[in-house]
CSV table of C-alpha atoms in Angstrom, one decimal:
chain,number,residue,atom,x,y,z
U,284,MET,CA,0.4,-0.1,-0.8
U,285,PRO,CA,1.4,3.8,-1.1
U,286,LEU,CA,1.2,6.2,2.0
U,287,THR,CA,-1.6,8.8,1.5
U,288,GLY,CA,-2.0,12.0,3.4
U,289,ASN,CA,-3.0,15.5,3.5
U,290,LYS,CA,-1.9,18.4,2.7
U,291,GLY,CA,-0.5,18.8,6.7
U,292,GLU,CA,0.4,16.0,6.4
U,293,TRP,CA,2.7,15.7,3.6
U,294,SER,CA,4.3,19.2,4.3
U,295,GLU,CA,6.0,18.0,7.9
U,296,ILE,CA,8.1,15.2,4.5
U,297,TYR,CA,8.6,19.2,2.9
U,298,VAL,CA,9.9,20.2,5.6
U,299,PHE,CA,12.1,17.6,6.4
U,300,LEU,CA,13.1,17.3,2.6
U,301,ARG,CA,13.3,21.1,2.5
U,302,LEU,CA,15.3,21.7,5.4
U,303,LEU,CA,17.9,19.1,4.3
U,304,ALA,CA,18.5,20.7,0.7
U,305,THR,CA,19.1,24.1,2.4
U,306,GLY,CA,21.1,22.8,5.6
U,307,LYS,CA,19.7,26.4,7.5
U,308,LEU,CA,16.3,26.8,9.2
U,309,PHE,CA,15.5,31.4,8.7
U,310,ALA,CA,13.5,33.1,11.8
U,311,ALA,CA,10.6,35.4,10.4
U,312,ASP,CA,9.2,38.7,11.7
U,313,ALA,CA,5.2,38.7,12.9
U,314,ASP,CA,4.3,39.1,9.7
U,315,LEU,CA,5.9,35.4,8.4
U,316,ASN,CA,8.4,37.8,6.1
U,317,LYS,CA,11.8,35.8,6.2
U,318,ILE,CA,14.7,37.4,8.2
U,319,ASN,CA,17.3,37.3,6.3
U,320,GLY,CA,19.7,38.1,8.7
U,321,THR,CA,18.4,35.8,11.4
U,322,PHE,CA,18.8,31.4,11.1
U,323,TYR,CA,20.1,28.2,12.4
U,324,ASN,CA,22.2,25.6,10.9
U,325,ILE,CA,20.3,22.4,10.9
U,326,LEU,CA,23.5,19.8,12.0
U,327,ASN,CA,20.9,16.8,11.5
U,328,ILE,CA,17.6,15.3,12.4
U,329,ILE,CA,16.3,12.9,14.3
U,330,ARG,CA,13.6,10.1,13.1
U,331,ASN,CA,12.3,6.9,14.6
U,332,GLU,CA,11.7,4.7,12.0
U,333,ASN,CA,10.4,0.8,12.4
U,334,GLY,CA,12.6,0.9,16.1
U,335,GLN,CA,15.5,2.4,14.0
U,336,GLN,CA,16.7,5.6,15.3
U,337,LEU,CA,18.0,7.8,12.9
U,338,GLU,CA,20.6,10.8,12.4
U,339,PHE,CA,20.4,12.9,9.1
U,340,HIS,CA,23.4,14.5,9.2
U,341,VAL,CA,24.2,17.5,7.3
U,342,ASP,CA,27.5,18.3,5.7
U,343,SER,CA,27.7,22.2,4.2
U,344,ASN,CA,31.3,22.1,3.5
U,345,ARG,CA,30.4,18.8,0.7
U,346,GLY,CA,27.1,19.8,0.2
U,347,ARG,CA,26.0,16.0,1.3
U,348,VAL,CA,23.9,14.5,4.2
U,349,SER,CA,24.5,11.0,5.6
U,350,VAL,CA,21.6,8.9,6.9
U,351,VAL,CA,23.3,7.2,9.9
U,352,ASP,CA,22.5,4.5,12.4
U,353,SER,CA,22.1,6.5,15.5
U,354,ASP,CA,23.1,3.2,17.6
U,355,THR,CA,26.1,1.3,14.8
U,356,ASN,CA,27.4,4.5,13.7
U,357,ILE,CA,27.0,3.1,10.7
U,358,VAL,CA,27.2,5.6,7.1
U,359,LEU,CA,23.7,3.8,5.2
U,360,ILE,CA,23.8,6.7,2.8
U,361,SER,CA,25.3,9.3,1.3
U,362,LEU,CA,23.5,11.9,-1.2
U,363,PRO,CA,23.9,15.7,-2.1
U,364,PHE,CA,22.0,18.0,-1.1
U,365,GLY,CA,20.2,18.8,-5.0
U,366,ASP,CA,18.6,15.1,-4.6
U,367,PHE,CA,16.9,16.4,-1.3
U,368,GLU,CA,16.1,20.2,-3.4
U,369,LYS,CA,14.8,18.3,-6.0
U,370,ALA,CA,12.7,15.6,-4.1
U,371,ALA,CA,11.4,18.6,-1.9
U,372,ASP,CA,10.0,19.8,-5.6
U,373,GLU,CA,8.5,17.4,-6.5
U,374,LEU,CA,6.7,17.3,-2.8
U,375,TYR,CA,5.3,21.1,-3.2
U,376,SER,CA,4.6,21.4,-6.7
U,377,GLU,CA,2.4,17.8,-5.8
U,378,ILE,CA,0.7,19.0,-3.1
U,379,ILE,CA,-0.3,22.5,-4.5
U,380,ALA,CA,-2.1,20.5,-7.4
U,381,ALA,CA,-3.6,18.0,-5.0
U,382,LYS,CA,-7.8,18.2,-4.9
U,383,SER,CA,-8.4,14.9,-2.9
U,384,PRO,CA,-8.5,15.7,1.0
U,385,SER,CA,-6.1,12.0,1.2
U,386,PHE,CA,-2.9,11.5,-1.5
U,387,SER,CA,-0.2,9.2,-2.0
U,388,VAL,CA,2.8,11.0,-4.0
U,389,ILE,CA,5.1,8.1,-5.6
U,390,ALA,CA,8.4,9.7,-6.4
U,391,THR,CA,7.7,11.4,-3.5
U,392,GLU,CA,8.4,7.7,-1.4
U,393,THR,CA,9.7,5.6,-3.5
U,394,PHE,CA,13.0,9.1,-2.9
U,395,LEU,CA,11.7,8.3,0.9
U,396,ASN,CA,12.9,4.7,1.2
U,397,ASN,CA,15.9,4.8,-0.5
U,398,ILE,CA,16.6,7.7,2.2
U,399,ARG,CA,15.1,4.3,5.1
U,400,VAL,CA,12.1,6.9,5.6
U,401,TYR,CA,9.2,4.5,5.2
U,402,SER,CA,6.5,7.2,7.4
U,403,LEU,CA,4.8,9.9,6.8
U,404,LYS,CA,5.2,11.1,10.4
U,405,ALA,CA,7.9,10.5,12.8
U,406,LYS,CA,7.5,9.1,16.2
U,407,SER,CA,8.8,10.7,18.5
U,408,THR,CA,8.8,10.8,22.6
U,409,ASP,CA,7.0,14.3,22.5
U,410,LYS,CA,4.3,16.3,20.8
U,411,SER,CA,7.1,17.6,18.9
U,412,ASP,CA,6.8,17.3,14.4
U,413,ILE,CA,10.5,16.6,13.8
U,414,ARG,CA,14.2,16.8,16.4
U,415,THR,CA,16.7,19.3,14.6
U,416,LYS,CA,19.7,19.5,15.8
U,417,VAL,CA,20.8,23.2,15.1
U,418,HIS,CA,23.8,25.7,16.2
U,419,ASP,CA,22.8,28.6,17.0
U,420,ILE,CA,25.6,31.2,15.7
U,421,ASN,CA,24.0,33.8,18.2
U,422,THR,CA,24.8,31.2,21.7
U,423,GLY,CA,27.1,29.1,19.8
U,424,ILE,CA,26.1,26.1,21.7
U,425,ASP,CA,24.8,22.8,19.6
U,426,ILE,CA,21.7,21.8,21.7
U,427,VAL,CA,18.0,19.0,20.2
U,428,GLN,CA,15.7,20.5,19.9
U,429,GLY,CA,11.7,19.8,18.3
U,430,PHE,CA,9.5,22.0,16.3
U,431,SER,CA,5.6,22.0,15.7
U,432,ILE,CA,5.0,22.2,11.5
U,433,LYS,CA,1.9,24.3,11.1
U,434,SER,CA,1.6,24.1,7.1
U,435,ARG,CA,-0.8,26.6,4.7
U,436,LEU,CA,-0.1,25.1,1.3
U,437,GLY,CA,-4.1,22.7,3.1
U,438,ASN,CA,-6.9,23.9,5.2
U,439,PRO,CA,-6.4,26.6,8.1
U,440,SER,CA,-4.9,24.3,10.9
U,441,THR,CA,-7.2,24.4,14.5
U,442,LEU,CA,-4.6,25.7,17.1
U,443,ILE,CA,-7.5,25.6,20.0
U,444,ASN,CA,-9.3,22.5,19.3
U,445,ALA,CA,-13.2,21.9,20.0
U,446,GLY,CA,-14.4,19.9,22.6
U,447,LYS,CA,-17.0,19.8,25.8
U,448,THR,CA,-14.0,20.6,27.8
U,449,THR,CA,-13.9,23.9,26.0
U,450,ASN,CA,-17.1,25.2,27.5
U,451,PHE,CA,-17.6,27.7,29.0
U,452,ILE,CA,-20.6,28.4,31.7
U,453,TYR,CA,-22.2,31.9,32.0
U,454,GLU,CA,-25.6,32.4,34.1
U,455,VAL,CA,-28.1,34.1,32.1
U,456,THR,CA,-29.5,37.7,34.3
U,457,GLY,CA,-31.9,40.1,33.5
U,458,PRO,CA,-34.6,42.0,35.9
U,459,MET,CA,-37.5,39.6,35.6
U,460,THR,CA,-37.9,37.4,38.5
U,461,ASP,CA,-41.2,35.7,36.7
U,462,SER,CA,-40.1,32.3,36.4
U,463,ILE,CA,-43.0,31.6,33.6
U,464,MET,CA,-41.5,34.7,32.2
U,465,LYS,CA,-38.0,33.5,31.9
U,466,ASP,CA,-38.8,29.5,30.6
U,467,SER,CA,-39.9,32.2,27.2
U,468,ILE,CA,-37.4,33.9,26.9
U,469,MET,CA,-35.3,30.7,27.3
U,470,LYS,CA,-37.7,29.1,24.7
U,471,ASP,CA,-37.5,31.7,22.3
U,472,PHE,CA,-33.6,32.3,22.3
U,473,ASN,CA,-33.3,28.3,22.0
U,474,SER,CA,-36.0,27.9,19.0
U,475,CYS,CA,-34.3,31.4,17.0
U,476,SER,CA,-32.2,31.0,14.0
U,477,LYS,CA,-28.7,29.3,14.5
U,478,LEU,CA,-27.1,32.5,13.9
U,479,PHE,CA,-26.3,33.0,17.5
U,480,LYS,CA,-26.0,36.9,17.2
U,481,ASN,CA,-30.4,36.5,16.1
U,482,ARG,CA,-30.4,34.4,19.9
U,483,PHE,CA,-28.1,36.8,21.3
U,484,ALA,CA,-30.7,39.9,20.4
U,485,VAL,CA,-33.6,37.7,21.9
U,486,LEU,CA,-32.0,38.5,25.0
U,487,ASN,CA,-30.8,42.2,24.3
U,488,ALA,CA,-34.8,42.7,23.7
U,489,ASN,CA,-35.6,41.1,26.9
U,490,LYS,CA,-32.6,43.1,28.3
U,491,CYS,CA,-30.8,40.3,29.5
U,492,ASP,CA,-27.7,39.4,29.3
U,493,ILE,CA,-24.9,36.8,30.6
U,494,SER,CA,-22.0,37.0,32.7
U,495,TYR,CA,-19.4,34.4,33.4
U,496,PHE,CA,-19.9,31.4,36.6
U,497,CYS,CA,-17.1,29.1,35.5
U,498,MET,CA,-15.5,26.5,33.3
U,499,GLU,CA,-17.1,23.1,32.4
U,500,ASN,CA,-13.4,20.8,32.7
U,501,SER,CA,-11.6,21.5,35.6
U,502,THR,CA,-8.2,20.5,34.1
U,503,PHE,CA,-8.9,23.4,31.4
U,504,GLU,CA,-9.9,25.3,34.4
U,505,ASN,CA,-6.1,25.2,36.1
U,506,ASN,CA,-4.7,25.0,32.8
U,507,LEU,CA,-5.8,28.8,32.4
U,508,LEU,CA,-4.9,29.5,36.1
U,509,LEU,CA,-1.6,28.8,36.4
U,510,LEU,CA,-1.4,30.9,32.8
U,511,ASP,CA,-3.3,33.2,34.9
U,512,GLY,CA,-5.7,33.9,37.2
U,513,ASN,CA,-8.1,35.9,35.1
U,514,LEU,CA,-7.6,34.2,32.1
U,515,PRO,CA,-10.4,31.9,32.1
U,516,GLU,CA,-12.7,35.7,33.1
U,517,ILE,CA,-11.1,37.3,30.0
U,518,CYS,CA,-11.3,33.9,27.8
U,519,ALA,CA,-15.1,33.9,28.6
U,520,GLU,CA,-15.4,37.2,28.0
U,521,MET,CA,-13.4,36.9,24.3
U,522,LEU,CA,-16.4,34.7,23.7
U,523,LYS,CA,-19.3,36.6,24.5
U,524,ALA,CA,-17.4,38.9,22.3
U,525,PHE,CA,-17.6,36.3,19.2
U,526,PHE,CA,-20.9,35.2,20.1
U,527,SER,CA,-22.7,38.2,20.4
U,528,LEU,CA,-21.3,40.7,18.3
U,529,GLY,CA,-19.4,38.5,15.1
U,530,ILE,CA,-16.6,39.7,16.6
U,531,THR,CA,-14.4,36.7,14.7
U,532,THR,CA,-10.8,37.5,15.0
U,533,VAL,CA,-8.5,37.6,17.9
U,534,LYS,CA,-6.6,40.8,18.0
U,535,ASP,CA,-10.3,42.5,16.9
U,536,ALA,CA,-11.6,40.3,19.7
U,537,ILE,CA,-8.6,41.8,21.7
U,538,SER,CA,-9.5,45.3,20.2
U,539,HIS,CA,-12.9,45.6,21.7
U,540,LEU,CA,-11.6,44.0,25.7
U,541,THR,CA,-9.3,46.9,25.5
U,542,ALA,CA,-12.6,49.7,24.7
U,543,THR,CA,-15.0,48.5,26.9
U,544,ASN,CA,-12.5,46.8,30.0
U,545,PRO,CA,-14.7,44.7,31.7
U,546,LEU,CA,-12.2,43.4,34.0
U,547,ASN,CA,-11.7,46.7,35.2
U,548,TYR,CA,-7.8,46.9,34.8
U,549,ASN,CA,-6.4,50.4,35.7
U,550,LEU,CA,-5.1,51.1,31.6
U,551,SER,CA,-3.9,54.7,32.2
U,552,ALA,CA,-0.2,54.1,31.5
U,553,GLY,CA,-1.1,52.3,28.7
U,554,HIS,CA,-0.5,48.6,29.5
U,555,PRO,CA,-1.5,46.0,27.4
U,556,PHE,CA,-3.6,43.7,30.1
U,557,TYR,CA,-6.1,42.2,27.8
U,558,SER,CA,-3.4,41.1,24.5
U,559,TYR,CA,-0.5,39.8,27.0
U,560,LYS,CA,-2.8,37.5,29.2
U,561,PHE,CA,-4.5,36.2,25.9
U,562,LYS,CA,-1.0,36.2,23.8
U,563,LYS,CA,0.2,33.3,26.5
U,564,LEU,CA,-2.5,31.3,26.3
U,565,LEU,CA,-2.4,31.4,22.4
U,566,THR,CA,1.8,30.1,22.9
U,567,GLU,CA,1.3,27.9,25.0
U,568,CYS,CA,-1.2,26.0,23.0
U,569,ALA,CA,0.4,26.2,19.8
U,570,LEU,CA,3.4,24.4,22.0
U,571,GLY,CA,1.7,21.8,23.4
U,572,MET,CA,-0.4,22.7,26.3
U,573,LEU,CA,-4.0,21.0,25.8
U,574,PRO,CA,-7.3,21.5,27.5
U,575,SER,CA,-8.3,17.6,28.4
U,576,LYS,CA,-4.4,17.3,29.9
U,577,THR,CA,-2.7,18.7,33.1
U,578,TRP,CA,-0.7,21.0,31.6
U,579,ASP,CA,3.4,21.9,34.0
U,580,GLY,CA,3.9,24.6,32.3
U,581,THR,CA,6.1,23.0,30.1
U,582,ALA,CA,7.0,22.8,26.3
U,583,ASP,CA,6.1,20.0,24.5
U,584,ALA,CA,7.8,21.7,21.3
U,585,THR,CA,10.9,23.0,22.7
U,586,GLY,CA,12.6,24.2,19.3
U,587,GLY,CA,9.6,26.3,18.8
U,588,TYR,CA,6.8,27.3,15.4
U,589,ILE,CA,7.6,26.0,11.6
U,590,ILE,CA,5.6,27.2,9.2
U,591,VAL,CA,5.2,26.2,5.5
U,592,ARG,CA,4.5,29.5,3.6
U,593,GLU,CA,2.2,29.3,1.2
U,594,ASP,CA,5.4,30.5,-1.9
U,595,GLY,CA,6.7,26.9,-0.5
U,596,GLU,CA,9.6,28.8,1.8
U,597,VAL,CA,10.0,27.1,5.4
U,598,LEU,CA,10.4,29.6,8.2
U,599,CYS,CA,10.0,29.2,12.3
U,600,TYR,CA,9.8,31.0,15.2
U,601,HIS,CA,12.3,29.9,17.7
U,602,LEU,CA,10.9,30.2,21.3
U,603,PHE,CA,14.7,32.4,20.9
U,604,ASN,CA,12.5,35.1,19.0
U,605,ARG,CA,9.2,34.6,21.4
U,606,ASN,CA,7.5,38.4,20.8
U,607,GLU,CA,7.0,37.6,17.4
U,608,PHE,CA,6.2,34.4,17.2
U,609,GLU,CA,3.5,35.7,20.3
U,610,ASN,CA,2.4,38.9,17.8
U,611,TYR,CA,2.1,36.0,14.4
U,612,LEU,CA,-0.6,34.1,17.3
U,613,LEU,CA,-2.6,37.1,18.0
U,614,ASN,CA,-2.7,38.4,14.1
U,615,ASN,CA,-3.2,35.4,12.3
U,616,THR,CA,-6.2,33.8,14.7
U,617,LYS,CA,-10.3,34.0,14.8
U,618,PHE,CA,-12.5,32.4,16.6
U,619,GLU,CA,-14.8,29.3,14.8
U,620,THR,CA,-18.0,28.1,16.5
U,621,GLY,CA,-17.8,24.0,16.7
U,622,SER,CA,-21.0,21.8,16.3
U,623,THR,CA,-23.2,22.5,18.8
U,624,SER,CA,-24.7,19.3,19.1
U,625,ARG,CA,-21.2,17.1,19.4
U,626,HIS,CA,-20.3,19.6,22.5
U,627,GLY,CA,-23.0,20.5,24.3
U,628,PHE,CA,-23.0,23.8,24.0
U,629,GLY,CA,-25.7,27.5,22.5
U,630,SER,CA,-28.6,26.4,24.5
U,631,ILE,CA,-29.8,27.6,27.8
U,632,TYR,CA,-31.2,25.3,30.1
U,633,LYS,CA,-32.5,26.0,33.5
U,634,ASP,CA,-31.0,24.1,37.1
U,635,ASN,CA,-31.7,24.8,40.5
U,636,GLY,CA,-34.0,27.8,39.7
U,637,LYS,CA,-31.4,30.0,37.7
U,638,TYR,CA,-31.1,29.7,33.6
U,639,TYR,CA,-27.5,28.9,32.1
U,640,LEU,CA,-25.8,29.2,29.0
U,641,LYS,CA,-22.5,27.5,27.5
U,642,LEU,CA,-20.5,29.2,24.6
U,643,ASN,CA,-17.6,26.8,23.1
U,644,LEU,CA,-14.2,28.2,22.9
U,645,GLN,CA,-12.0,27.0,19.5
U,646,VAL,CA,-9.2,28.8,17.6
U,647,ARG,CA,-7.8,28.2,14.6
U,648,PHE,CA,-5.8,30.3,11.7
U,649,ILE,CA,-6.8,32.4,9.6
U,650,LYS,CA,-4.3,30.7,7.4
């Protein structure tokens, strides 16, 4: 059976081939432009294939890549940079041209088999998509680091996946004390158009509002609290702006919160409370924090993020350059509505005489 994968999975192989072809990993600025003077020399890339650890040594002086068995230090095959460049170019063209959600690339698979690679995704003990030994010209240090890979060649990927773990619970508030009237509002809200702006119009017409109550999942709540004690409430306010006002991008939601200041921060000196705190959440989610798993503050992708641009350029946000990375995430993400039925949110419900509404957090890259 030939190897098959989607554009994102084939993009991981593309990064692998492109880095071996160039021997350099260039940094990006906050707008995903290459910073020509900032790069990391690739010394080798490490993969586990069929229980065997392989090291793909980059010899820039000779312009060759050697595939080495880590246990025996035996060179299995040595090929010139040009072979990897040709394979990367061909794979890029195939990814761009692909029309099916999942596809095979026979020429690339033949080349991969020749260099002892038999899978699209290298097995790893962490959540990194690629493990490299890089030389940092700024510090002079050689270190093995894992990078997460995101591709802009296919559909935009999610940064925070929707699930019942990402539900935020709000109490429905209003001036009425008549439970029959509130039941009527609940019925009107739940039977209204699927568009949340229309549903919230029902609440507004009846002078009702929602206020953050708690999170459905304590693990995710504690992960957020570990980052910042106000993050659950900040996320809740941003979700409220998304669902009730239709503010889609993270950047615009941050601007809205800064203007309305629902947490009553002292903004007189211009402190960016909302953007600073939410950027930290985006960054840690990008580096391995999951809503469903207890997080101890350790990044799984210890090097940072590698992004495949639409033109095939492979650039990185190294954690040494964290500010650029955080600004990229802030400027290139949006909120998205997940499945209300699968994740159990979007309808007002009654519990012990009070009325509640769950809203769901899902964040996707714009591109």
